[in-house]
Amino acid sequence: MQYGLFFGSRHGPIILIHSSIGSAANGRAGQCAWGPHGRRAPPTYPWLGQPGRPDRALAVRFAVPAGCRRVAVASGSWGEWLRYLPLRAAGTPARLYNGRLKDRQDVVAAVVDIDVGPTDLQQCADAVIRLRAEYLFSLDPNRVHFHLTTGYDFWFSDYVAGRTFRVVEEEVQPAPKATEAPTHAALARYLVPTFGYAGTLSLRRELGPVPLAEVQPGDVLIHGGAPGHAVLVADVAENPATGQRFMLLAQSYMPAQSIHVLRNVAEPALGAWFRVQPAAARVATPEWDFASSELGRF
């Protein structure tokens, strides 16, 4: 099976932006700590061939609900990286892997500026795996690994060193391949069999349970099964006066399609933010309802 993800350079963008982190609780922009005189380097997004537009970062596009502020995240963390995901232009529709429009455009608040690939692989759990792999690759390619549904621990470092796997009568067995440099193009090739043999069941086992009341950027709502689904928590805001939290959610779906930020069609006044209700039995998202206990963390 051949699969091209059309990745760009492994060198991500240098994003100098204004964000609502550390700003007034109404969500208006405050000075970001990145830049030539800032305190730290910005996140990088390895698939981009050129710097992303600062005004299209997720945290810039989506101001927090009234009275809220974004929850604190550590510098260089998975949550910070997701908070500044590059988005495509406002109004960009979500498309399937074959170029057709997603049927439910009403649930799309924004489209992440990342490719889908030309085959039906990068679905729900795969989108979480893709973004997590890109984040780890941006830090250290040797940290990239995922368990397959069988439990086989598939490391990118093994893959480029000439060790992959084959499936024989539903059994995963080690198999040799040519060695190669740990480039971003190699990461694309590694993700093809990962997408094919990992899924919601295996991804669920990668995550530790988290109470919904403690949700943080980077957590995953996940129902392992066939069918199952996974939705990524891209950002979290909180009202300091009431303790009420809100989430920005991102997903792919079936068939494989653009990774997109979800619109809250049940509470349109909140735009793309979803109210966190720890006492509720379920977390309703536009295309899947999760049990409140189905939140996990890497």
XYZ file of C-alpha atoms in Angstrom:
298
model
C 0.000 0.000 0.000
C 1.344 3.417 -0.916
C 0.381 6.566 0.902
C 1.652 10.096 0.547
C 1.026 12.731 3.210
C 2.617 15.578 1.268
C 4.516 16.831 4.309
C 6.681 19.906 4.044
C 10.013 20.614 5.638
C 10.767 19.333 9.144
C 11.544 22.920 10.117
C 8.440 24.512 11.594
C 7.403 28.144 11.665
C 8.651 30.917 13.856
C 5.411 32.445 15.068
C 5.461 35.838 16.716
C 1.947 36.441 17.926
C -0.220 38.204 20.425
C -2.375 35.890 22.476
C -4.879 35.925 25.296
C -2.497 34.070 27.614
C -1.812 36.249 30.605
C -4.136 38.933 29.276
C -7.325 40.311 30.693
C -9.968 37.742 31.486
C -12.193 38.982 28.675
C -9.925 37.157 26.187
C -8.586 40.203 24.337
C -5.042 39.923 23.098
C -2.036 40.318 25.393
C 1.648 40.394 24.557
C 3.088 36.953 23.939
C 6.433 36.018 25.488
C 7.860 34.799 22.165
C 10.040 36.708 19.749
C 13.625 37.900 19.393
C 13.528 39.536 22.847
C 11.075 37.076 24.434
C 11.688 34.481 27.093
C 11.382 31.325 25.013
C 11.127 29.955 21.488
C 7.658 29.406 19.988
C 6.309 25.940 19.140
C 7.241 24.503 15.769
C 4.975 22.572 13.412
C 7.180 20.232 11.374
C 4.847 19.613 8.415
C 4.754 23.290 7.405
C 7.113 24.235 4.628
C 7.083 27.879 5.667
C 6.115 29.929 8.717
C 2.434 30.035 9.520
C 0.510 33.290 9.632
C 0.403 34.623 13.211
C -3.232 35.679 12.903
C -4.230 32.095 12.084
C -2.995 30.484 15.292
C -5.769 28.727 17.210
C -5.374 30.891 20.334
C -5.654 34.051 18.234
C -8.692 32.862 16.256
C -10.729 31.823 19.292
C -11.088 34.359 22.102
C -12.157 32.841 25.413
C -15.743 33.098 26.686
C -16.626 36.252 28.627
C -15.055 36.371 32.069
C -12.623 33.540 31.327
C -8.896 33.118 30.904
C -6.935 30.296 29.354
C -5.626 27.762 31.859
C -1.885 27.767 32.460
C 0.234 25.381 30.412
C 3.945 24.679 30.732
C 6.380 26.109 28.220
C 7.128 23.541 25.539
C 4.274 21.295 26.606
C 1.836 19.356 24.448
C -0.930 21.688 25.624
C 0.978 24.817 24.617
C 1.787 23.295 21.233
C -1.896 22.583 20.560
C -2.913 26.062 21.717
C -1.041 27.604 18.797
C -1.944 25.110 16.069
C -1.924 26.815 12.667
C -5.368 27.147 11.112
C -6.432 27.667 7.533
C -8.251 30.835 6.550
C -11.581 31.473 8.270
C -14.391 29.865 6.302
C -12.248 27.078 4.838
C -14.467 23.986 4.514
C -13.482 20.568 5.838
C -12.803 18.078 3.062
C -12.515 14.325 2.858
C -9.306 12.597 1.784
C -10.671 12.415 -1.778
C -11.320 16.169 -1.977
C -15.072 15.979 -1.474
C -16.708 18.210 1.107
C -17.521 16.813 4.536
C -21.298 16.480 4.825
C -21.582 18.214 8.218
C -20.014 21.599 7.533
C -22.222 23.021 10.273
C -20.014 21.402 12.944
C -16.780 22.928 11.580
C -15.545 26.075 13.349
C -12.074 26.049 11.736
C -9.794 23.733 9.771
C -6.293 22.948 11.005
C -3.587 23.740 8.454
C -2.398 20.152 8.030
C -2.852 17.617 5.224
C -5.163 14.613 5.285
C -3.405 12.364 2.761
C -4.975 10.852 -0.364
C -6.288 7.625 1.203
C -8.827 6.824 3.896
C -6.419 6.453 6.821
C -6.214 9.628 8.933
C -9.520 9.198 10.741
C -10.386 9.972 14.362
C -7.739 8.254 16.516
C -5.259 8.687 13.665
C -5.661 12.470 13.842
C -4.684 12.390 17.529
C -1.754 10.109 16.702
C -0.698 12.395 13.833
C -0.644 15.528 15.966
C 1.023 13.781 18.891
C 3.678 12.344 16.556
C 4.328 15.781 15.067
C 4.694 17.299 18.526
C 7.121 14.621 19.713
C 9.056 14.830 16.439
C 9.445 18.585 16.937
C 11.098 17.856 20.310
C 13.062 14.676 19.605
C 12.290 12.109 16.866
C 13.495 9.345 19.189
C 10.478 9.934 21.432
C 7.907 9.012 18.757
C 6.230 5.651 19.359
C 2.729 4.179 19.526
C 1.291 0.823 20.477
C -0.657 -1.054 17.840
C -3.979 -2.702 18.667
C -2.125 -5.985 19.269
C 0.063 -4.278 21.879
C 3.183 -4.143 19.684
C 5.213 -1.050 20.605
C 6.183 0.561 17.285
C 9.042 3.067 17.588
C 10.016 5.570 14.915
C 13.666 5.112 15.930
C 13.356 1.371 15.171
C 11.644 2.123 11.878
C 14.442 4.337 10.546
C 17.034 1.881 11.887
C 15.589 -0.797 9.595
C 13.082 -2.527 11.873
C 9.383 -2.450 10.990
C 6.646 -5.120 11.234
C 4.472 -7.335 9.104
C 1.103 -8.891 9.858
C 0.769 -12.660 9.394
C -2.635 -14.166 10.148
C -3.470 -11.253 12.466
C -0.141 -11.596 14.292
C 2.311 -8.695 14.216
C 5.867 -9.865 13.585
C 9.113 -7.868 13.330
C 10.309 -7.365 9.761
C 13.402 -5.784 8.190
C 13.435 -2.704 5.956
C 16.002 -0.350 4.536
C 17.553 2.065 7.011
C 17.008 5.776 6.494
C 17.630 9.127 8.134
C 15.062 10.307 10.729
C 13.585 12.957 8.435
C 10.063 14.275 8.350
C 9.455 12.317 5.142
C 10.434 9.173 7.058
C 7.921 10.109 9.757
C 5.227 10.222 7.066
C 6.154 6.710 5.966
C 6.197 5.475 9.573
C 2.693 6.820 10.186
C 1.150 4.813 7.336
C 1.355 1.408 9.064
C 0.737 3.091 12.410
C -2.588 4.466 11.175
C -3.395 1.078 9.647
C -2.838 -1.005 12.781
C -3.498 1.394 15.671
C -6.883 2.858 16.541
C -9.170 3.901 19.350
C -8.642 0.648 21.255
C -4.859 0.967 21.293
C -4.859 4.727 21.799
C -7.153 4.366 24.800
C -4.522 2.166 26.428
C -1.880 4.871 25.848
C -3.839 7.300 28.021
C -4.291 7.566 31.761
C -7.787 8.381 33.111
C -8.464 11.986 34.085
C -11.516 13.432 35.887
C -13.471 15.676 33.563
C -13.305 18.492 36.132
C -9.498 18.526 35.692
C -9.465 18.645 31.891
C -6.381 20.247 30.326
C -5.276 21.055 26.760
C -3.977 17.863 25.180
C -6.416 15.504 26.899
C -8.459 13.164 24.709
C -12.118 12.190 24.839
C -11.997 8.612 23.600
C -14.316 5.658 23.225
C -12.333 2.578 22.281
C -14.211 0.181 20.060
C -15.423 -0.688 16.612
C -16.831 1.776 16.033
C -15.116 4.140 18.430
C -14.169 7.778 18.306
C -11.600 10.217 19.672
C -11.814 13.992 20.066
C -8.807 16.053 21.127
C -9.039 18.845 23.698
C -7.168 21.633 21.900
C -7.538 24.292 24.596
C -9.228 24.991 27.940
C -10.439 28.241 29.478
C -11.752 28.864 32.982
C -13.821 31.516 34.695
C -11.781 32.300 37.841
C -14.827 33.607 39.678
C -16.993 30.531 39.181
C -14.531 27.774 38.314
C -16.539 26.957 35.180
C -14.325 25.479 32.459
C -14.773 25.447 28.689
C -13.040 23.325 26.040
C -12.048 23.783 22.405
C -12.324 20.410 20.670
C -10.713 19.116 17.467
C -11.295 15.946 15.502
C -11.108 14.034 12.271
C -13.869 11.568 11.506
C -14.887 8.813 9.101
C -14.026 8.770 6.296
C -10.606 10.452 6.735
C -11.019 14.223 6.579
C -9.542 17.570 7.521
C -8.681 17.877 11.194
C -11.100 20.551 12.326
C -12.107 22.521 15.408
C -15.680 21.683 16.345
C -18.489 24.222 16.533
C -20.841 23.997 19.504
C -24.107 23.569 17.638
C -25.983 22.875 20.881
C -24.965 26.248 22.410
C -24.324 28.559 19.446
C -23.602 31.541 21.714
C -20.408 29.783 22.827
C -19.097 29.502 19.276
C -16.454 26.761 19.365
C -16.250 26.461 23.160
C -17.923 23.566 24.982
C -19.032 23.891 28.581
C -17.375 21.338 30.912
C -20.062 19.669 33.032
C -18.359 17.185 35.385
C -21.623 16.107 37.028
C -23.234 15.131 33.722
C -23.231 11.501 32.648
C -22.107 12.278 29.113
C -20.043 14.752 27.118
C -21.976 15.618 23.968
C -19.997 16.595 20.880
C -21.617 17.236 17.496
C -20.894 13.786 16.047
C -20.321 11.585 19.110
C -21.397 11.428 22.748
C -18.802 10.222 25.260
C -19.242 9.017 28.820
C -17.900 11.619 31.253
C -15.369 8.995 32.363
C -13.913 8.679 28.834
C -11.250 11.372 29.213
C -7.592 10.398 29.024
C -4.166 12.028 29.154
C -0.794 11.152 27.607
